[in-house]
Coordinates of C-alpha atoms in Angstrom, one line a residue:
X1 CA 5.2 -32.2 -64.9
X2 CA 1.6 -31.1 -64.1
X3 CA 1.8 -33.1 -60.9
X4 CA 5.1 -31.6 -59.9
X5 CA 3.7 -28.1 -60.7
X6 CA 0.7 -28.8 -58.4
X7 CA 3.0 -30.1 -55.7
X8 CA 5.1 -26.9 -55.9
X9 CA 2.0 -24.7 -55.8
X10 CA 0.6 -26.7 -52.8
X11 CA 3.9 -26.5 -51.0
X12 CA 4.2 -22.7 -51.5
X13 CA 0.6 -22.3 -50.3
X14 CA 1.2 -24.4 -47.2
X15 CA 4.3 -22.5 -46.5
X16 CA 2.5 -19.1 -46.8
X17 CA -0.3 -20.4 -44.5
X18 CA 2.2 -21.7 -41.9
X19 CA 4.2 -18.4 -42.0
X20 CA 1.0 -16.4 -41.5
X21 CA -0.1 -18.7 -38.6
X22 CA 3.3 -18.1 -36.9
X23 CA 3.1 -14.3 -37.4
X24 CA -0.5 -14.3 -36.0
X25 CA 0.6 -16.4 -33.0
X26 CA 3.5 -14.1 -32.4
X27 CA 1.3 -11.0 -32.6
X28 CA -1.2 -12.7 -30.3
X29 CA 1.5 -13.5 -27.7
X30 CA 2.8 -9.9 -27.8
X31 CA -0.7 -8.5 -27.3
X32 CA -1.3 -10.9 -24.4
X33 CA 2.1 -9.8 -22.9
X34 CA 1.2 -6.1 -23.2
X35 CA -2.3 -6.8 -21.7
X36 CA -0.7 -8.6 -18.8
X37 CA 1.7 -5.7 -18.1
X38 CA -1.1 -3.2 -18.2
X39 CA -3.3 -5.3 -15.8
X40 CA -0.5 -5.9 -13.4
X41 CA 0.4 -2.1 -13.4
X42 CA -3.3 -1.3 -12.6
X43 CA -3.5 -3.8 -9.8
X44 CA -0.1 -2.7 -8.4
X45 CA -1.1 1.0 -8.4
X46 CA -4.3 0.1 -6.4
X47 CA -2.0 -0.9 -3.5
X48 CA 0.2 2.2 -3.4
X49 CA -2.3 5.1 -2.8
X50 CA -4.0 3.3 0.0
X51 CA -0.7 2.6 1.7
X52 CA 0.5 6.2 1.4
X53 CA -2.8 7.6 2.8
X54 CA -2.5 5.5 5.9
X55 CA 1.2 6.1 6.5
X56 CA 1.0 9.9 6.0
X57 CA -1.9 10.0 8.6
X58 CA 0.4 8.1 11.0
X59 CA 3.2 10.6 10.6
X60 CA 0.9 13.5 10.9
X61 CA -0.3 12.2 14.3
X62 CA 3.3 11.6 15.3
X63 CA 4.4 15.2 14.7
X64 CA 2.7 16.5 17.8
X65 CA 4.1 13.7 20.0
X66 CA 7.8 13.4 18.9
X67 CA 9.0 15.8 16.2
X68 CA 12.4 14.1 15.8
X69 CA 10.8 10.7 15.4
X70 CA 8.5 12.1 12.9
X71 CA 11.4 13.5 10.8
X72 CA 13.0 10.0 10.9
X73 CA 9.7 8.5 9.8
X74 CA 9.6 10.9 6.8
X75 CA 13.0 9.8 5.7
X76 CA 11.9 6.1 6.0
X77 CA 8.8 6.9 4.0
X78 CA 10.7 8.7 1.3
X79 CA 12.9 5.5 0.8
X80 CA 9.7 3.5 0.6
X81 CA 8.2 5.9 -2.0
X82 CA 11.4 5.5 -4.1
X83 CA 11.0 1.8 -4.0
X84 CA 7.3 2.0 -5.0
X85 CA 7.9 4.5 -7.8
X86 CA 11.1 3.2 -9.3
X87 CA 12.1 -0.2 -8.1
X88 CA 8.7 -1.9 -8.4
X89 CA 8.2 -0.5 -11.9
X90 CA 11.1 -2.7 -13.2
X91 CA 8.8 -5.7 -13.0
X92 CA 11.0 -7.6 -10.5
X93 CA 13.0 -6.7 -7.5
X94 CA 15.4 -8.5 -5.1
X95 CA 14.2 -10.3 -2.1
X96 CA 16.5 -8.1 0.0
X97 CA 14.8 -4.9 -1.1
X98 CA 11.3 -6.4 -0.6
X99 CA 12.3 -7.3 2.9
X100 CA 13.7 -3.9 3.6
X101 CA 10.4 -2.4 2.4
X102 CA 8.4 -4.7 4.7
X103 CA 10.6 -3.9 7.7
X104 CA 10.2 -0.2 7.1
X105 CA 6.5 -0.5 6.9
X106 CA 6.3 -2.5 10.1
X107 CA 8.6 0.0 11.9
X108 CA 6.4 2.9 10.8
X109 CA 3.2 1.2 11.9
X110 CA 4.7 0.3 15.3
X111 CA 4.9 4.0 16.1
X112 CA 1.1 4.4 16.2
X113 CA 0.3 1.3 18.3
X114 CA 0.5 0.8 22.1
X115 CA 3.7 -0.9 23.4
X116 CA 1.7 -3.6 25.0
X117 CA 0.6 -4.8 21.6
X118 CA 2.9 -7.6 20.4
X119 CA 4.2 -7.2 16.9
X120 CA 6.7 -9.7 15.6
X121 CA 8.5 -9.9 12.2
X122 CA 10.6 -13.0 11.7
X123 CA 12.7 -13.5 8.5
X124 CA 14.7 -16.5 7.5
X125 CA 16.3 -16.5 4.0
X126 CA 19.1 -18.2 2.2
X127 CA 19.5 -16.0 -0.8
X128 CA 18.6 -12.3 -0.6
X129 CA 19.6 -11.6 -4.2
X130 CA 16.9 -13.8 -5.9
X131 CA 14.4 -11.9 -8.0
X132 CA 10.7 -11.8 -7.3
X133 CA 7.7 -9.7 -8.2
X134 CA 7.3 -6.7 -5.8
X135 CA 4.6 -5.9 -3.3
X136 CA 3.2 -9.4 -2.9
X137 CA 3.0 -9.3 0.9
X138 CA 2.2 -5.7 1.8
X139 CA -1.6 -6.0 1.4
X140 CA -1.7 -8.8 3.9
X141 CA 0.5 -6.9 6.4
X142 CA -1.5 -3.7 5.9
X143 CA -4.8 -5.6 6.6
X144 CA -3.2 -7.2 9.7
X145 CA -2.6 -3.8 11.2
X146 CA -5.9 -2.5 10.1
X147 CA -8.0 -5.4 11.5
X148 CA -5.7 -7.0 14.1
X149 CA -5.1 -4.1 16.5
X150 CA -7.5 -3.4 19.3
X151 CA -7.0 -1.1 22.3
X152 CA -9.7 -2.8 24.3
X153 CA -8.5 -6.4 24.0
X154 CA -5.2 -8.2 24.0
X155 CA -3.9 -8.1 20.4
X156 CA -0.9 -9.2 18.4
X157 CA 0.5 -9.5 14.8
X158 CA 3.0 -12.3 13.9
X159 CA 4.6 -12.0 10.5
X160 CA 7.0 -14.8 9.2
X161 CA 8.9 -14.9 5.9
X162 CA 10.8 -18.1 5.2
X163 CA 12.8 -18.9 2.1
X164 CA 13.8 -22.5 1.1
X165 CA 15.7 -23.6 -2.0
X166 CA 12.5 -23.8 -4.0
X167 CA 9.9 -21.6 -2.3
X168 CA 9.2 -18.4 -0.4
X169 CA 6.6 -18.9 2.4
X170 CA 4.8 -15.9 3.9
X171 CA 2.7 -16.5 7.0
X172 CA 0.8 -13.7 8.9
X173 CA -1.5 -14.2 11.8
X174 CA -3.2 -11.5 13.8
X175 CA -5.6 -11.3 16.6
X176 CA -9.3 -10.6 15.7
X177 CA -11.4 -8.7 18.2
X178 CA -15.2 -8.9 18.3
X179 CA -15.4 -5.5 16.8
X180 CA -13.1 -6.4 13.9
X181 CA -15.0 -9.6 13.2
X182 CA -17.9 -7.5 11.9
X183 CA -16.2 -7.0 8.5
X184 CA -14.0 -9.6 6.8
X185 CA -10.8 -7.8 5.8
X186 CA -10.4 -10.0 2.7
X187 CA -13.9 -10.0 1.4
X188 CA -14.9 -8.6 -2.0
X189 CA -12.7 -6.5 -4.2
X190 CA -9.5 -6.7 -2.0
X191 CA -9.3 -10.5 -2.1
X192 CA -10.2 -10.6 -5.7
X193 CA -7.4 -8.2 -6.6
X194 CA -4.9 -10.2 -4.6
X195 CA -5.9 -13.5 -6.3
X196 CA -6.0 -11.9 -9.7
X197 CA -2.5 -10.6 -9.4
X198 CA -1.2 -13.9 -8.1
X199 CA -2.9 -15.8 -11.0
X200 CA -1.4 -13.4 -13.6
X201 CA 2.1 -13.8 -12.1
X202 CA 2.2 -17.4 -11.0
X203 CA -0.6 -19.3 -12.7
X204 CA -1.3 -22.4 -10.6
X205 CA 2.2 -22.4 -9.1
X206 CA 1.3 -20.6 -5.8
X207 CA -0.7 -21.5 -2.7
X208 CA -2.9 -19.1 -0.8
X209 CA -4.8 -20.0 2.3
X210 CA -6.9 -17.5 4.3
X211 CA -8.4 -18.8 7.5
X212 CA -10.6 -16.9 10.0
X213 CA -10.9 -18.4 13.4
X214 CA -12.7 -17.4 16.5
X215 CA -10.1 -15.0 17.8
X216 CA -7.4 -14.8 15.0
X217 CA -7.0 -14.3 11.3
X218 CA -4.4 -16.3 9.4
X219 CA -2.8 -15.9 5.9
X220 CA -0.4 -18.3 4.2
X221 CA 1.1 -17.6 0.9
X222 CA 3.6 -19.9 -0.9
X223 CA 5.3 -18.8 -4.1
X224 CA 8.2 -20.4 -6.2
X225 CA 11.6 -18.8 -5.9
X226 CA 12.3 -18.9 -9.6
X227 CA 9.2 -17.9 -11.4
X228 CA 9.0 -16.2 -14.8

């Protein structure tokens, strides 16, 4: 009887310890999840203000040149603001809406550059309704316009977005003038923030390549279509 009593006590103790361990692990996972959400929100919000400052400056310059075009740009910008403020806060968005956001950005940026500068946006997708994390590509496109445009040399920006059954591949290549080679557009904090966000979202399930050549700058990003 004594042995049975000790076994019962031991079993109850083990059960309590196991239950406590599960509760602690659950609490730990919840804390990690909340920490991830907070960090992602912080990194995402770092993108938006910079983008708005540049775009508003573009529209301001456009008002004196073409008022009607400037009004149209404001409407486009308001749609983009709605996307940034509401849609992207949901955690995930549709590929269709992310593409619309990119197209709107490129169209707004085209207004400020010379017509001789070649800007191409090529998109090939098979399912526009798949869900993905928002604002993954805009930093690369923004930097391409910032560092790839020169009015003294021949310049270009080529942006490609390709979706297969398993992956989304983003490829952006822009010209790099002598003047723009002085500062690396992806050095320091900018690149670290991009990598940090990708690591938080995709772990090791993504591929990012950044390659600076003599006269061009190239970015390649590959992410899974169906990530958590």
